[in-house]
């Protein structure tokens, strides 16, 4: 047990654990987005189409918030950005809980998306700042585990709370956000550009355009986008396939819960499997497994087969999470780390639009061949990782060999 503890949990900085705790609490209390559409249709009387537009406002705000969070994490610092977005999200969530007017609800929902999505680039940049490179596999693995554990807990709790009161649901979400704010305020130091006390943060050389013209980085982001689109097939298009096979919604819930349990139980053992291996090869295996599992849906017509497919694609997701985050960190220049994170995190709202839109069209016109196509895309993405890996490795090696640029602010250290 002691050996397992040291291999998986030991040696990580205290600041990391407070960031980890904040992530877990945020996800565990992240009720609002899960039940927002149900709240709008049942409690506010909106049509599904109108509710979709309001929820879409959350997504648009989130996309803008990701970019703002990355820029501010570099300019203000990671801690300052995290404190600002959590304070804003707390107030906005309370406003959503008690606002009776639809126009206000729509605007507040968009602002909540903006505030909430400011956090991920700053969170990840802070983790990269405080965790030494040899420990990042474990750190990102544990973060992925916390996200899934929190989401699983939120899914269970939110349903029970929603049956009591939607106002209570949003209030508890605001409370969890505020608890995270307090943890960050009291226990997490500034780790980014503004960490030198008494000095203004140095304006980094470059900006968003640097990340958006970095070919090696954009190749990696593109492959991550493919991974995200494939992953979202399991939450957006899979229920349609299961319904067509005559399975009840509870069957889809069981498949989702099964995948979540596998992650909670198995994710902590992933570092031992992948440590010391070439990250590009690990990602290639991961995306191939993801594609294989999703491709198996085309031949599935009973719940046991769906569960086997879920086990395969979940294994791919588990293997992909740590190296994906590590490569993202390695390719990000320290002075532009927040901006690079924001470009990386844009893949997820983009995939959130493309996956259901293209996937729904594909399923309607191609039938079960849609799933075979997903499997082929997974294989092609795996090949892409193998081809792109040498250039990424050379880039990282060159970065390590080059001394960091000493700025006016850092020269005093």
Short mmCIF file of N, CA and C in Angstrom, two decimals, residues 138-227:
data_model
loop_
_atom_site.label_atom_id
_atom_site.label_comp_id
_atom_site.label_asym_id
_atom_site.label_seq_id
_atom_site.Cartn_x
_atom_site.Cartn_y
_atom_site.Cartn_z
N UNK A 138 1.58 11.76 -13.38
CA UNK A 138 0.72 11.46 -12.23
C UNK A 138 -0.23 12.61 -11.94
N UNK A 139 0.28 13.83 -12.04
CA UNK A 139 -0.54 15.00 -11.70
C UNK A 139 -1.74 15.11 -12.64
N UNK A 140 -1.52 14.99 -13.93
CA UNK A 140 -2.63 15.10 -14.87
C UNK A 140 -3.55 13.89 -14.81
N UNK A 141 -2.98 12.74 -14.51
CA UNK A 141 -3.80 11.55 -14.35
C UNK A 141 -4.77 11.73 -13.18
N UNK A 142 -4.25 12.25 -12.06
CA UNK A 142 -5.10 12.48 -10.89
C UNK A 142 -6.13 13.57 -11.16
N UNK A 143 -5.76 14.58 -11.95
CA UNK A 143 -6.73 15.62 -12.27
C UNK A 143 -7.87 15.04 -13.11
N UNK A 144 -7.54 14.22 -14.10
CA UNK A 144 -8.58 13.58 -14.92
C UNK A 144 -9.48 12.71 -14.05
N UNK A 145 -8.88 12.02 -13.10
CA UNK A 145 -9.64 11.17 -12.18
C UNK A 145 -10.59 12.02 -11.34
N UNK A 146 -10.10 13.17 -10.84
CA UNK A 146 -10.93 14.06 -10.04
C UNK A 146 -12.11 14.60 -10.85
N UNK A 147 -11.85 14.98 -12.10
CA UNK A 147 -12.91 15.49 -12.96
C UNK A 147 -14.01 14.46 -13.13
N UNK A 148 -13.63 13.21 -13.41
CA UNK A 148 -14.64 12.18 -13.63
C UNK A 148 -15.33 11.76 -12.35
N UNK A 149 -14.58 11.71 -11.25
CA UNK A 149 -15.20 11.40 -9.97
C UNK A 149 -16.22 12.48 -9.60
N UNK A 150 -15.84 13.74 -9.79
CA UNK A 150 -16.75 14.83 -9.48
C UNK A 150 -17.98 14.82 -10.37
N UNK A 151 -17.79 14.56 -11.66
CA UNK A 151 -18.93 14.53 -12.58
C UNK A 151 -19.87 13.38 -12.26
N UNK A 152 -19.32 12.23 -11.87
CA UNK A 152 -20.17 11.11 -11.49
C UNK A 152 -20.98 11.45 -10.25
N UNK A 153 -20.32 12.07 -9.27
CA UNK A 153 -21.03 12.47 -8.06
C UNK A 153 -22.09 13.52 -8.34
N UNK A 154 -21.76 14.48 -9.21
CA UNK A 154 -22.71 15.53 -9.56
C UNK A 154 -23.94 14.96 -10.26
N UNK A 155 -23.72 13.99 -11.15
CA UNK A 155 -24.85 13.39 -11.87
C UNK A 155 -25.82 12.72 -10.91
N UNK A 156 -25.27 12.05 -9.88
CA UNK A 156 -26.14 11.39 -8.91
C UNK A 156 -26.85 12.39 -8.00
N UNK A 157 -26.10 13.37 -7.51
CA UNK A 157 -26.67 14.33 -6.57
C UNK A 157 -27.65 15.29 -7.24
N UNK A 158 -27.32 15.71 -8.45
CA UNK A 158 -28.15 16.72 -9.12
C UNK A 158 -29.56 16.22 -9.34
N UNK A 159 -29.71 14.97 -9.72
CA UNK A 159 -31.05 14.43 -9.94
C UNK A 159 -31.89 14.48 -8.68
N UNK A 160 -31.29 14.15 -7.55
CA UNK A 160 -32.03 14.17 -6.29
C UNK A 160 -32.36 15.60 -5.87
N UNK A 161 -31.41 16.51 -6.03
CA UNK A 161 -31.64 17.89 -5.63
C UNK A 161 -32.68 18.55 -6.52
N UNK A 162 -32.64 18.25 -7.83
CA UNK A 162 -33.58 18.86 -8.77
C UNK A 162 -35.02 18.49 -8.44
N UNK A 163 -35.23 17.30 -7.90
CA UNK A 163 -36.57 16.90 -7.53
C UNK A 163 -37.10 17.71 -6.35
N UNK A 164 -36.20 18.28 -5.56
CA UNK A 164 -36.60 19.11 -4.42
C UNK A 164 -36.82 20.55 -4.87
N UNK A 165 -35.81 21.14 -5.55
CA UNK A 165 -35.90 22.54 -5.94
C UNK A 165 -34.78 22.89 -6.90
N UNK A 166 -35.12 23.54 -8.03
CA UNK A 166 -34.09 24.02 -8.93
C UNK A 166 -33.33 25.19 -8.32
N UNK A 167 -34.00 25.99 -7.52
CA UNK A 167 -33.32 27.09 -6.82
C UNK A 167 -32.23 26.54 -5.91
N UNK A 168 -32.55 25.47 -5.20
CA UNK A 168 -31.56 24.83 -4.33
C UNK A 168 -30.40 24.28 -5.17
N UNK A 169 -30.73 23.74 -6.35
CA UNK A 169 -29.70 23.18 -7.23
C UNK A 169 -28.66 24.23 -7.59
N UNK A 170 -29.13 25.40 -8.04
CA UNK A 170 -28.22 26.47 -8.44
C UNK A 170 -27.50 27.07 -7.24
N UNK A 171 -28.18 27.12 -6.10
CA UNK A 171 -27.55 27.65 -4.89
C UNK A 171 -26.40 26.77 -4.43
N UNK A 172 -26.60 25.46 -4.49
CA UNK A 172 -25.52 24.54 -4.11
C UNK A 172 -24.36 24.63 -5.09
N UNK A 173 -24.66 24.81 -6.38
CA UNK A 173 -23.61 25.01 -7.37
C UNK A 173 -22.80 26.25 -7.02
N UNK A 174 -23.49 27.35 -6.70
CA UNK A 174 -22.80 28.58 -6.30
C UNK A 174 -21.95 28.37 -5.05
N UNK A 175 -22.48 27.59 -4.11
CA UNK A 175 -21.74 27.31 -2.87
C UNK A 175 -20.45 26.55 -3.15
N UNK A 176 -20.53 25.54 -4.02
CA UNK A 176 -19.32 24.77 -4.38
C UNK A 176 -18.29 25.68 -5.05
N UNK A 177 -18.77 26.57 -5.91
CA UNK A 177 -17.86 27.50 -6.58
C UNK A 177 -17.20 28.43 -5.57
N UNK A 178 -17.98 28.89 -4.60
CA UNK A 178 -17.42 29.79 -3.59
C UNK A 178 -16.41 29.06 -2.69
N UNK A 179 -16.68 27.81 -2.37
CA UNK A 179 -15.70 27.03 -1.57
C UNK A 179 -14.38 26.92 -2.32
N UNK A 180 -14.46 26.67 -3.63
CA UNK A 180 -13.25 26.62 -4.44
C UNK A 180 -12.54 27.97 -4.42
N UNK A 181 -13.30 29.05 -4.52
CA UNK A 181 -12.72 30.40 -4.44
C UNK A 181 -11.95 30.58 -3.13
N UNK A 182 -12.52 30.15 -2.03
CA UNK A 182 -11.85 30.30 -0.72
C UNK A 182 -10.57 29.48 -0.66
N UNK A 183 -10.61 28.25 -1.18
CA UNK A 183 -9.40 27.41 -1.20
C UNK A 183 -8.30 28.09 -1.99
N UNK A 184 -8.65 28.60 -3.17
CA UNK A 184 -7.65 29.27 -4.01
C UNK A 184 -7.12 30.53 -3.33
N UNK A 185 -8.00 31.27 -2.68
CA UNK A 185 -7.61 32.52 -2.02
C UNK A 185 -6.64 32.26 -0.87
N UNK A 186 -6.91 31.23 -0.09
CA UNK A 186 -6.14 31.02 1.14
C UNK A 186 -4.92 30.12 0.95
N UNK A 187 -4.96 29.21 -0.02
CA UNK A 187 -3.94 28.16 -0.05
C UNK A 187 -3.11 28.09 -1.32
N UNK A 188 -3.51 28.78 -2.40
CA UNK A 188 -2.76 28.67 -3.66
C UNK A 188 -2.02 29.97 -3.93
N UNK A 189 -0.70 29.93 -4.03
CA UNK A 189 0.06 31.15 -4.35
C UNK A 189 -0.02 31.46 -5.83
N UNK A 190 0.39 32.68 -6.19
CA UNK A 190 0.50 33.01 -7.60
C UNK A 190 1.66 32.23 -8.20
N UNK A 191 1.42 31.61 -9.35
CA UNK A 191 2.46 30.79 -9.97
C UNK A 191 2.89 31.32 -11.33
N UNK A 192 2.17 32.32 -11.85
CA UNK A 192 2.43 32.76 -13.21
C UNK A 192 3.18 34.05 -13.29
N UNK A 193 2.80 34.87 -14.26
CA UNK A 193 3.58 36.05 -14.61
C UNK A 193 3.68 37.07 -13.49
N UNK A 194 2.68 37.10 -12.61
CA UNK A 194 2.66 38.15 -11.58
C UNK A 194 3.21 37.68 -10.25
N UNK A 195 3.97 36.58 -10.24
CA UNK A 195 4.37 36.05 -8.95
C UNK A 195 5.43 36.88 -8.24
N UNK A 196 6.14 37.75 -8.98
CA UNK A 196 7.14 38.58 -8.32
C UNK A 196 6.43 39.68 -7.56
N UNK A 197 6.50 39.64 -6.24
CA UNK A 197 5.78 40.62 -5.44
C UNK A 197 6.34 42.01 -5.69
N UNK A 198 5.42 42.95 -5.78
CA UNK A 198 5.82 44.34 -5.96
C UNK A 198 6.15 44.71 -7.38
N UNK A 199 5.95 43.81 -8.35
CA UNK A 199 6.23 44.15 -9.75
C UNK A 199 5.03 43.81 -10.59
N UNK A 200 4.85 44.53 -11.65
CA UNK A 200 3.79 44.22 -12.59
C UNK A 200 4.22 43.06 -13.45
N UNK A 201 3.28 42.23 -13.87
CA UNK A 201 3.65 41.11 -14.73
C UNK A 201 4.25 41.59 -16.03
N UNK A 202 5.28 40.90 -16.46
CA UNK A 202 5.94 41.25 -17.71
C UNK A 202 5.09 40.86 -18.91
N UNK A 203 4.91 41.74 -19.85
CA UNK A 203 4.15 41.40 -21.05
C UNK A 203 4.97 40.40 -21.87
N UNK A 204 4.42 39.21 -22.12
CA UNK A 204 5.18 38.20 -22.83
C UNK A 204 5.38 38.57 -24.29
N UNK A 205 6.41 38.00 -24.86
CA UNK A 205 6.69 38.19 -26.28
C UNK A 205 5.78 37.26 -27.07
N UNK A 206 4.93 37.85 -27.91
CA UNK A 206 3.97 37.05 -28.66
C UNK A 206 2.58 37.19 -28.05
N UNK A 207 1.66 36.40 -28.57
CA UNK A 207 0.28 36.45 -28.09
C UNK A 207 -0.48 35.27 -28.63
N UNK A 208 -1.82 35.43 -28.71
CA UNK A 208 -2.63 34.34 -29.24
C UNK A 208 -2.20 33.94 -30.64
N UNK A 209 -1.77 34.93 -31.43
CA UNK A 209 -1.37 34.62 -32.80
C UNK A 209 -0.18 33.66 -32.83
N UNK A 210 0.66 33.71 -31.77
CA UNK A 210 1.79 32.79 -31.71
C UNK A 210 1.31 31.35 -31.64
N UNK A 211 0.33 31.09 -30.78
CA UNK A 211 -0.23 29.74 -30.68
C UNK A 211 -0.97 29.35 -31.96
N UNK A 212 -1.65 30.31 -32.55
CA UNK A 212 -2.47 30.03 -33.73
C UNK A 212 -1.65 29.86 -35.01
N UNK A 213 -0.36 30.14 -34.93
CA UNK A 213 0.52 29.93 -36.09
C UNK A 213 1.63 28.92 -35.80
N UNK A 214 1.54 28.25 -34.68
CA UNK A 214 2.51 27.24 -34.28
C UNK A 214 2.08 25.89 -34.89
N UNK A 215 2.73 25.49 -35.97
CA UNK A 215 2.28 24.32 -36.73
C UNK A 215 2.34 23.04 -35.91
N UNK A 216 3.43 22.86 -35.18
CA UNK A 216 3.56 21.64 -34.37
C UNK A 216 2.44 21.56 -33.34
N UNK A 217 2.19 22.69 -32.68
CA UNK A 217 1.14 22.75 -31.67
C UNK A 217 -0.23 22.55 -32.30
N UNK A 218 -0.49 23.21 -33.44
CA UNK A 218 -1.80 23.11 -34.08
C UNK A 218 -2.07 21.70 -34.61
N UNK A 219 -1.02 21.00 -35.04
CA UNK A 219 -1.20 19.60 -35.43
C UNK A 219 -1.68 18.78 -34.26
N UNK A 220 -1.07 19.02 -33.11
CA UNK A 220 -1.48 18.31 -31.90
C UNK A 220 -2.91 18.69 -31.51
N UNK A 221 -3.23 19.98 -31.59
CA UNK A 221 -4.59 20.44 -31.26
C UNK A 221 -5.61 19.80 -32.21
N UNK A 222 -5.27 19.72 -33.50
CA UNK A 222 -6.17 19.09 -34.46
C UNK A 222 -6.43 17.63 -34.12
N UNK A 223 -5.40 16.90 -33.74
CA UNK A 223 -5.58 15.50 -33.35
C UNK A 223 -6.40 15.39 -32.07
N UNK A 224 -6.23 16.34 -31.15
CA UNK A 224 -7.03 16.36 -29.93
C UNK A 224 -8.49 16.64 -30.26
N UNK A 225 -8.73 17.51 -31.24
CA UNK A 225 -10.09 17.79 -31.69
C UNK A 225 -10.76 16.51 -32.20
N UNK A 226 -10.02 15.71 -32.97
CA UNK A 226 -10.57 14.45 -33.45
C UNK A 226 -10.91 13.53 -32.28
N UNK A 227 -10.02 13.46 -31.30
CA UNK A 227 -10.28 12.66 -30.12
C UNK A 227 -11.55 13.13 -29.40
#
